[in-house]
PDB file of C-alpha atoms and ligand atoms in Angstrom:
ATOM      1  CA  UNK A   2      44.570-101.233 -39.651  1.00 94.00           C
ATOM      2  CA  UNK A   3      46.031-104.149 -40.679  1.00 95.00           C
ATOM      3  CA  UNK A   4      44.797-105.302 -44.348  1.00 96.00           C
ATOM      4  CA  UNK A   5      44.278-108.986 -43.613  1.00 96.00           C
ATOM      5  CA  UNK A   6      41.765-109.935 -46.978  1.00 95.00           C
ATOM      6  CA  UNK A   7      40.605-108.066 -49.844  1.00 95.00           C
ATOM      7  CA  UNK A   8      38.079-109.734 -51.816  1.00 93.00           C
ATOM      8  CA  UNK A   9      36.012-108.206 -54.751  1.00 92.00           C
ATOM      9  CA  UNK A  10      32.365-109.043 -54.324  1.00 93.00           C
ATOM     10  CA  UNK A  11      30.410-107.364 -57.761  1.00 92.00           C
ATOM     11  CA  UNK A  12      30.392-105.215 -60.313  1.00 90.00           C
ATOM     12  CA  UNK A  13      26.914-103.595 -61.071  1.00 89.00           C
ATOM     13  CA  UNK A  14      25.353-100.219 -62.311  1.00 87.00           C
ATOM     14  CA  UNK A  15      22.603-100.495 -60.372  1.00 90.00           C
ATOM     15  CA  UNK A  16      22.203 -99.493 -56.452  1.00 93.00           C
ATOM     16  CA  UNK A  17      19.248-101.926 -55.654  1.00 94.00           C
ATOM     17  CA  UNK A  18      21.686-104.739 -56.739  1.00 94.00           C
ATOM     18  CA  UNK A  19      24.420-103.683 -53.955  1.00 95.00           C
ATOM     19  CA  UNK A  20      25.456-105.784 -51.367  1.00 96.00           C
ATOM     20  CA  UNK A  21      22.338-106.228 -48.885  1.00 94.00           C
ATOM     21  CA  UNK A  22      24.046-106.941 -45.474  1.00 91.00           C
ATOM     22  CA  UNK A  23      24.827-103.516 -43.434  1.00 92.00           C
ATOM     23  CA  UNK A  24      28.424-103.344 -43.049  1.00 96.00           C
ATOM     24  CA  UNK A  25      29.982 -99.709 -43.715  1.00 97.00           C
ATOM     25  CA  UNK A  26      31.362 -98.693 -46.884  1.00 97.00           C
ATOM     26  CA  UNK A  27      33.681 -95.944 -48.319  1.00 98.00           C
ATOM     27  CA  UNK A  28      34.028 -94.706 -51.807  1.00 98.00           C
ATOM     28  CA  UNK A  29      36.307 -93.707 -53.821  1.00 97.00           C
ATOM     29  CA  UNK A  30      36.091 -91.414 -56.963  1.00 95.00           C
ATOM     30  CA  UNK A  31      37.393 -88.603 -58.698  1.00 93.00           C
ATOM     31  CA  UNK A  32      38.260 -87.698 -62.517  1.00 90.00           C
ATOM     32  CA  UNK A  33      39.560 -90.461 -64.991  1.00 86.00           C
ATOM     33  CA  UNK A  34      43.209 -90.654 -64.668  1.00 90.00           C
ATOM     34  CA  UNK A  35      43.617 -89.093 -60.837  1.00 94.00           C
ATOM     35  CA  UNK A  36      45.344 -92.142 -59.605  1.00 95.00           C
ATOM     36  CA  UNK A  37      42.159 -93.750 -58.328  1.00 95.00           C
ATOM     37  CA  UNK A  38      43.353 -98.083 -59.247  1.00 93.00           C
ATOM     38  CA  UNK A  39      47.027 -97.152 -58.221  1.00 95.00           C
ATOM     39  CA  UNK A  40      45.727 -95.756 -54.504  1.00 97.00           C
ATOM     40  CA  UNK A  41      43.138 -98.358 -54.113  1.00 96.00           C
ATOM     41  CA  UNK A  42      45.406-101.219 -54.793  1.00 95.00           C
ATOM     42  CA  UNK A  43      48.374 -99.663 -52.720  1.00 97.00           C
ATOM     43  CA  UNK A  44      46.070 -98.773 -49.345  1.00 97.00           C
ATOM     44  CA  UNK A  45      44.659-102.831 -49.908  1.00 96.00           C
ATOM     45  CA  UNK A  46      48.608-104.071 -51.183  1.00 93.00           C
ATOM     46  CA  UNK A  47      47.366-105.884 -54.023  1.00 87.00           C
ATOM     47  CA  UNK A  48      48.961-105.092 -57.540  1.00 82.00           C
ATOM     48  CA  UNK A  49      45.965-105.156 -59.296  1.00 82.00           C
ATOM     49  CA  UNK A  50      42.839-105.128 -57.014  1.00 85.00           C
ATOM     50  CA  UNK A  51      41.501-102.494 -59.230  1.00 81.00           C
ATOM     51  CA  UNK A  52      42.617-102.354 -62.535  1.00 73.00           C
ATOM     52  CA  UNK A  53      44.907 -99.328 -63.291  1.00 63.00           C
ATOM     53  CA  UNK A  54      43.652 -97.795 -66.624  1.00 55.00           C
ATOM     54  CA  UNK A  55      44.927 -98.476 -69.391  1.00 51.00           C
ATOM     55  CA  UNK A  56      42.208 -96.682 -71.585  1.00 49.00           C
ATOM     56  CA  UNK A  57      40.072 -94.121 -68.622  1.00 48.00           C
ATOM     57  CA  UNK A  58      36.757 -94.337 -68.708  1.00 45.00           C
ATOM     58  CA  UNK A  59      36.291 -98.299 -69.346  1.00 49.00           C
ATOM     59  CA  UNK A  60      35.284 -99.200 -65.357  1.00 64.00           C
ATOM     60  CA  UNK A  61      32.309 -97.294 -65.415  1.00 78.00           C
ATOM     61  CA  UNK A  62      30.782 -99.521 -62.973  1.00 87.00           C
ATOM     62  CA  UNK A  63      30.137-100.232 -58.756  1.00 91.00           C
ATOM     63  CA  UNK A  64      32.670-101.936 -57.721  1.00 92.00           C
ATOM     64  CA  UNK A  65      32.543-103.860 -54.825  1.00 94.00           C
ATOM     65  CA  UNK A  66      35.194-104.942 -52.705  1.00 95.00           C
ATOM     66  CA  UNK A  67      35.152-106.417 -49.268  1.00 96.00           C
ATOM     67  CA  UNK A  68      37.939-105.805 -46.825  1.00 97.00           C
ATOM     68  CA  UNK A  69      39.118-107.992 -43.917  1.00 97.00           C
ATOM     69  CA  UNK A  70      35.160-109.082 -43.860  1.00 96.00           C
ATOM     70  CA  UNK A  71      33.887-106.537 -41.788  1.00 95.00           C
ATOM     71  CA  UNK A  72      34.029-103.349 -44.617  1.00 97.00           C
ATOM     72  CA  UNK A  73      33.494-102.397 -48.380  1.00 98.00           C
ATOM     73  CA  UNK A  74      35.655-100.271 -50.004  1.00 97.00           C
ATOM     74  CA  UNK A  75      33.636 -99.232 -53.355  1.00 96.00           C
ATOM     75  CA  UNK A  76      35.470 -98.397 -56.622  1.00 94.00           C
ATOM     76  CA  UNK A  77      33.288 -95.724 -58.347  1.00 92.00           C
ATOM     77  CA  UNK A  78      33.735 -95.127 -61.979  1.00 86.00           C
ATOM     78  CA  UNK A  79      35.620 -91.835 -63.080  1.00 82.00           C
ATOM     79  CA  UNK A  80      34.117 -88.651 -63.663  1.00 78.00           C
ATOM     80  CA  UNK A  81      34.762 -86.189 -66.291  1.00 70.00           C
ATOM     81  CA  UNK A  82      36.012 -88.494 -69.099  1.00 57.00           C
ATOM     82  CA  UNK A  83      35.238 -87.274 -72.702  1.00 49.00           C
ATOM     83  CA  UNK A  84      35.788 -90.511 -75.021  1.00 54.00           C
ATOM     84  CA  UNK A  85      32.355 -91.464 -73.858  1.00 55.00           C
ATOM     85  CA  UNK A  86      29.704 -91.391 -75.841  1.00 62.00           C
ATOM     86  CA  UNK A  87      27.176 -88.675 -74.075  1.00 64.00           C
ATOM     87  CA  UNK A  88      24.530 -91.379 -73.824  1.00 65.00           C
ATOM     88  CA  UNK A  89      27.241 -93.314 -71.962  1.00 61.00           C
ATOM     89  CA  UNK A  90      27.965 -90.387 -69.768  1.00 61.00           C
ATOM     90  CA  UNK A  91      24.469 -89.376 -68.733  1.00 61.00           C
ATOM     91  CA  UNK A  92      23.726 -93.206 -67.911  1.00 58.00           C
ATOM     92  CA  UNK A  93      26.593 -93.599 -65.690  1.00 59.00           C
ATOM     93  CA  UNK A  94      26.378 -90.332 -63.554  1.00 73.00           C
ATOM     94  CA  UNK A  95      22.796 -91.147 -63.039  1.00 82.00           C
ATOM     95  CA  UNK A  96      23.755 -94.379 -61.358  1.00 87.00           C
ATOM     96  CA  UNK A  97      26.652 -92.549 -59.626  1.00 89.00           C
ATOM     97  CA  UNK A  98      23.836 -89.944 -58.339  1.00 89.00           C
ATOM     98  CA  UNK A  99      21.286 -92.783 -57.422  1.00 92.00           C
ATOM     99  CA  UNK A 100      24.184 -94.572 -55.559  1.00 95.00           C
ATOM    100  CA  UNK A 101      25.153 -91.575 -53.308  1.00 95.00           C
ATOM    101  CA  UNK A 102      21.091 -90.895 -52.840  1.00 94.00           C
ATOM    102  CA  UNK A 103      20.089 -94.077 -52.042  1.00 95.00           C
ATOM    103  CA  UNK A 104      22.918 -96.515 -50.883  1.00 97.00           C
ATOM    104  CA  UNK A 105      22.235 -96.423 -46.709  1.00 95.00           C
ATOM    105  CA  UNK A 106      25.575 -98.127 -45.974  1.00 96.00           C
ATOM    106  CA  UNK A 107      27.602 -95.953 -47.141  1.00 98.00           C
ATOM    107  CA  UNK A 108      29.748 -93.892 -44.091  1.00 97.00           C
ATOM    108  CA  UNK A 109      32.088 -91.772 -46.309  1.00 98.00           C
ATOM    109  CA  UNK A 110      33.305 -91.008 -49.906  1.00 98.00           C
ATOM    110  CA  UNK A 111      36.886 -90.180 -50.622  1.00 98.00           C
ATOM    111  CA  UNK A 112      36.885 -87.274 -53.483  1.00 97.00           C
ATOM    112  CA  UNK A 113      40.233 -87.688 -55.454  1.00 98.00           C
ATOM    113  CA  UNK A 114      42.193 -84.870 -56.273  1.00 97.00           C
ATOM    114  CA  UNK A 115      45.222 -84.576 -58.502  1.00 97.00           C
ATOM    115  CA  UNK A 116      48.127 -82.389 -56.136  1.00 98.00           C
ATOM    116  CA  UNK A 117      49.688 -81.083 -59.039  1.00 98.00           C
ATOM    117  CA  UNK A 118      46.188 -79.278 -60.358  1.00 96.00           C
ATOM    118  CA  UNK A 119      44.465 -76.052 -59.909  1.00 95.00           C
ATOM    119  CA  UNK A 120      40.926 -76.571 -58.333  1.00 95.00           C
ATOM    120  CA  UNK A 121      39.078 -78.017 -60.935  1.00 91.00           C
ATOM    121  CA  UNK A 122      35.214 -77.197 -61.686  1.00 88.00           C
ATOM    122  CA  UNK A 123      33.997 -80.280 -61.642  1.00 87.00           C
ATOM    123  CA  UNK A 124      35.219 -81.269 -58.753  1.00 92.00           C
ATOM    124  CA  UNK A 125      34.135 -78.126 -56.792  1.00 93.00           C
ATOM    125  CA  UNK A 126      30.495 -78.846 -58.331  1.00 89.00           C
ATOM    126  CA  UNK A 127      30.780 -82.374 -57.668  1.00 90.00           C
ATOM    127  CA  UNK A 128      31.415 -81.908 -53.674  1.00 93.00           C
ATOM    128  CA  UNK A 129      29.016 -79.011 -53.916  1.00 92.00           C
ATOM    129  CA  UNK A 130      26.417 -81.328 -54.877  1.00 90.00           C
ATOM    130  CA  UNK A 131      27.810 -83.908 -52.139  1.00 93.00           C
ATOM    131  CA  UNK A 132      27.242 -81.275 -49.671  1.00 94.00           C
ATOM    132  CA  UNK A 133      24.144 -80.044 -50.809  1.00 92.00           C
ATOM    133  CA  UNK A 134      22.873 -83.810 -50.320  1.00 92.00           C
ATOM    134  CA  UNK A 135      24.879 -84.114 -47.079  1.00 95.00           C
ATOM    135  CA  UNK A 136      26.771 -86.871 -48.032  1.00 95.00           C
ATOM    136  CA  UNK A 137      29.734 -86.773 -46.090  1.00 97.00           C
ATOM    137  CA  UNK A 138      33.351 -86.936 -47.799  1.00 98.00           C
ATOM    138  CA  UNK A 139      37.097 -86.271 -47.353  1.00 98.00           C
ATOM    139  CA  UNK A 140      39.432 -85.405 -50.335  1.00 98.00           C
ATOM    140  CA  UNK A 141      42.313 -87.246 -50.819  1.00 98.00           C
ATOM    141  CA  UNK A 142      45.202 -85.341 -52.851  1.00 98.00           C
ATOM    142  CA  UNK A 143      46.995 -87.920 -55.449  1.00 98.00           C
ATOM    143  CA  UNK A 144      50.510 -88.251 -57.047  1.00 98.00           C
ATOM    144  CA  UNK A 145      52.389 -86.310 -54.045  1.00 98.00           C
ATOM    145  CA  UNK A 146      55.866 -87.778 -54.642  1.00 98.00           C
ATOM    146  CA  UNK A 147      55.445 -85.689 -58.134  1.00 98.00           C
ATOM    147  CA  UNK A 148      55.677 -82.569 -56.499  1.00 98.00           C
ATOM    148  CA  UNK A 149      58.440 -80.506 -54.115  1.00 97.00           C
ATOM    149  CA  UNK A 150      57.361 -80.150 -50.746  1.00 97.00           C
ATOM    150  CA  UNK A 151      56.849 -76.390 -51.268  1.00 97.00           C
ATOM    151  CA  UNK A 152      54.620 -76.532 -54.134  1.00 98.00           C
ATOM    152  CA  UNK A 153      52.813 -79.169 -52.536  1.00 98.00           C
ATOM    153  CA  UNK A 154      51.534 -77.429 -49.662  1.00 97.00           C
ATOM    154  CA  UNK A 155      51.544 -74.088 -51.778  1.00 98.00           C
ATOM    155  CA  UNK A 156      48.974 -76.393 -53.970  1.00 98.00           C
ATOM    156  CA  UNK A 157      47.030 -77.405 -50.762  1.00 98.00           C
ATOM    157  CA  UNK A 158      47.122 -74.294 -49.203  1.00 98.00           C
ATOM    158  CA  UNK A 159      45.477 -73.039 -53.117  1.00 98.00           C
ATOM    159  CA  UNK A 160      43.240 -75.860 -52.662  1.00 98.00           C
ATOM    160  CA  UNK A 161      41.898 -74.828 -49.093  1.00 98.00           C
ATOM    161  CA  UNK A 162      41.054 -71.394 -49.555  1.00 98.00           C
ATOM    162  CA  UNK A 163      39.350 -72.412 -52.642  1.00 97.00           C
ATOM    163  CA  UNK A 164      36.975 -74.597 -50.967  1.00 97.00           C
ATOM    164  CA  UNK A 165      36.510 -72.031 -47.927  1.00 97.00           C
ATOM    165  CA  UNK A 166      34.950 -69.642 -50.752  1.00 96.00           C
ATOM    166  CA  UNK A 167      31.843 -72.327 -50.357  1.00 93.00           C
ATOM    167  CA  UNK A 168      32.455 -74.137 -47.087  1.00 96.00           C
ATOM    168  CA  UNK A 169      33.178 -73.134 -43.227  1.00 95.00           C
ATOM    169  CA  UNK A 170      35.607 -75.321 -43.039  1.00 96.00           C
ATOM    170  CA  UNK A 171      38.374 -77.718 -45.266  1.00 97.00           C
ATOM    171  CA  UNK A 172      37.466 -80.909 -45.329  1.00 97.00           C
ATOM    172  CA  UNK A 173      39.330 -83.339 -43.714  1.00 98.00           C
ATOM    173  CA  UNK A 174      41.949 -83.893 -46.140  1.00 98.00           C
ATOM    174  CA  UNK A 175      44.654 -86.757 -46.972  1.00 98.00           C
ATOM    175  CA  UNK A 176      48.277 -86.102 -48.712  1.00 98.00           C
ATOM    176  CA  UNK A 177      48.837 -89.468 -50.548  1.00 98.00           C
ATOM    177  CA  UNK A 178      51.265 -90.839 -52.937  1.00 98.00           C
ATOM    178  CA  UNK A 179      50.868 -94.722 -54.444  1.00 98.00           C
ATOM    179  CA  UNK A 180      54.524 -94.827 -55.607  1.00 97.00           C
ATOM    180  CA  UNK A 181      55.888 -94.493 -52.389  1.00 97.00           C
ATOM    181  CA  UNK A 182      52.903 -95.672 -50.344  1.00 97.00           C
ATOM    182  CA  UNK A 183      52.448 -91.770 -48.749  1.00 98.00           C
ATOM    183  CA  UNK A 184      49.189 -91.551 -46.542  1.00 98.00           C
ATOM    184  CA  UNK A 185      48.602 -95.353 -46.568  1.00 98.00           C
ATOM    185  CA  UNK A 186      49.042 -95.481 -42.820  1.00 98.00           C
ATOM    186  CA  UNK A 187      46.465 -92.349 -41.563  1.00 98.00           C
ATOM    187  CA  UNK A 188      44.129 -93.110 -44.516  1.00 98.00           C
ATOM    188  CA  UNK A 189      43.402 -96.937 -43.370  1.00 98.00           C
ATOM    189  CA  UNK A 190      43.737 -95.279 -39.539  1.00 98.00           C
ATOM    190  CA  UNK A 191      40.462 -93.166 -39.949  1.00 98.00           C
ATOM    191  CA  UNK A 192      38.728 -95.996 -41.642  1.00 98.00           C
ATOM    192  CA  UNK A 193      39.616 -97.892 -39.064  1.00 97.00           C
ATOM    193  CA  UNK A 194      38.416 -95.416 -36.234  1.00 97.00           C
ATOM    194  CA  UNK A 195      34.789 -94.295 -38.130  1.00 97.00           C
ATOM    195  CA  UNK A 196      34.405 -98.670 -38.398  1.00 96.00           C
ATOM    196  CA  UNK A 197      35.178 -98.694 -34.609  1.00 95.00           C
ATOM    197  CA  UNK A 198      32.250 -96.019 -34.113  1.00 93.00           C
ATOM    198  CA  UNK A 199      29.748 -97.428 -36.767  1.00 89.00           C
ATOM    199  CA  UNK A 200      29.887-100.797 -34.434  1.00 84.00           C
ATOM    200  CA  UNK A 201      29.368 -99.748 -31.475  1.00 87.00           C
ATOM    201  CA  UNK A 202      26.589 -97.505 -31.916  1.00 77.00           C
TER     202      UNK A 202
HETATM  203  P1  GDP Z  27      42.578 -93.910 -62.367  1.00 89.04           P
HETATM  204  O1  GDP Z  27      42.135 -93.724 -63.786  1.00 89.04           O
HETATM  205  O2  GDP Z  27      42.093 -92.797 -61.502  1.00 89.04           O
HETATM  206  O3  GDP Z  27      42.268 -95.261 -61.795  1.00 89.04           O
HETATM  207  O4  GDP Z  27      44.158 -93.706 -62.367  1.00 89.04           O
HETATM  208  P2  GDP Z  27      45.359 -94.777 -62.344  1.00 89.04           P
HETATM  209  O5  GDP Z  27      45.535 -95.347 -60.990  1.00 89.04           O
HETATM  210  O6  GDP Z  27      45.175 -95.720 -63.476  1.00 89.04           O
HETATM  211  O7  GDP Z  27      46.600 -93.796 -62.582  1.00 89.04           O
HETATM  212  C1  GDP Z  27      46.681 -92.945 -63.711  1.00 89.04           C
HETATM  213  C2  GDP Z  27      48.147 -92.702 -64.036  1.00 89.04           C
HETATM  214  O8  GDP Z  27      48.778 -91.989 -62.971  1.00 89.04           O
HETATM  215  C3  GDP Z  27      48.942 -93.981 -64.193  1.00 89.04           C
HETATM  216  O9  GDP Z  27      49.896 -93.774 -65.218  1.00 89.04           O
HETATM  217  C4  GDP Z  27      49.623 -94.157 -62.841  1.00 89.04           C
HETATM  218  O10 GDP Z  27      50.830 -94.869 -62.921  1.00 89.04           O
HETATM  219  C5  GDP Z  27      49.857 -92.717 -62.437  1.00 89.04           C
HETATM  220  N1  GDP Z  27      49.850 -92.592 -60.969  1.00 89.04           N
HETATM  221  C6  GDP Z  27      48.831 -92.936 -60.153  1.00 89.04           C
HETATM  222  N2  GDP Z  27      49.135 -92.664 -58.860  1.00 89.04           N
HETATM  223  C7  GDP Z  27      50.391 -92.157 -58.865  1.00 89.04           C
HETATM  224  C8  GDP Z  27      51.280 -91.687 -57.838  1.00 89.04           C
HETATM  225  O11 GDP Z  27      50.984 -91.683 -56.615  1.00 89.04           O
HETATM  226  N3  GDP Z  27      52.499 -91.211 -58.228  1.00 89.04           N
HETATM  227  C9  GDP Z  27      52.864 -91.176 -59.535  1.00 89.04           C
HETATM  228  N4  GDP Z  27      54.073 -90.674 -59.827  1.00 89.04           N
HETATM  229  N5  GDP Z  27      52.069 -91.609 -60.531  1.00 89.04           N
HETATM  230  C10 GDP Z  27      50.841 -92.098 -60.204  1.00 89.04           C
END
């Protein structure tokens, strides 16, 4: 797919206030810090489409962004960040859960995962939860290019038969990298081909 416009559209903490038209959308989300702005501005080739953190935690918001008019690619806020205030916290996952409950459009969420970590537990409880409400999503494994080859598919292969403790099968997965534009290609290919099946049913 060929990124032709990018636009952002809103910012907004609250589901009902969403874009109203029906056009598919994908999320994106993981912990603060997993490389969330860098892959989101190198799949759309902007430099700063969403804002790389400088502080984590401070785009605790819905972002919306519309792609080549016919998509919306949705910036979630970060999970797991502790310089929040608790209030804070509990406010935004609520809106994170109400989004994923409520928001009809949405096709697919892309879980980010950092290569370089063990399976973290709030990540497994997070996609547990994501299954458990059958929302579908893929993971997408950040910051490749920081790891040999070996270790990254020793990491992956880690990863996978942690999740197959829980689930029948791996999800479908995506190797990325935003420094040297790894997984750009497949990742905007299978947005592309779930678009091209959302039409023409
Ligand atoms: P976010 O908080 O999830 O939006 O994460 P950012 O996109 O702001 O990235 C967090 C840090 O990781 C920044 O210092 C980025 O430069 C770095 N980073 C993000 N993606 C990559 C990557 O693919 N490769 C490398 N080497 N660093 C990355």
């Amino acid at each position: 797919m060929k990124i032709s416009s990018a636009e952002f559209v809103m910012s907004n903490s609250d589901v009902a206030k969403c874009p109203k038209n029906s056009l598919p959308e994908y999320a994106f989300i993981g912990r603060s810090n997993v490389g969330k702005s860098s892959l989101i501005n190198m799949l759309m080739q902007r430099k700063s489409l969403a804002k790389t953190s400088g502080r984590p935690g401070k785009t605790q918001l819905i972002n919306h962004f519309i792609i080549n008019k016919n998509w919306y690619l949705v910036d979630l806020p970060g999970y797991g960040y502790a310089r929040v205030s608790k209030s804070t916290k509990k406010v935004f996952q609520k809106f994170i859960t109400q989004y994923f409950e409520k928001r009809q459009q949405l096709v697919l969420a892309f879980v980010l995962v950092d290569c370089r970590h063990e399976p973290q537990k709030i990540d497994l409880e997070f996609m547990q939860w994501m299954g458990e409400n059958q929302i579908p999503f893929s993971i997408i494994f950040t910051k490749a290019d920081k790891l040999k080859p070996n270790v990254l598919s020793k990491n992956i292969e880690a990863y996978t038969q942690k999740m197959l403790e829980n689930w029948e099968e791996m999800p479908t997965y995506f190797v990325t990298s935003s420094s040297k534009g790894i997984g750009r290609e497949e990742l905007l290919a299978y947005i592309d081909a779930i678009n091209q099946q959302v039409n023409s049913n």
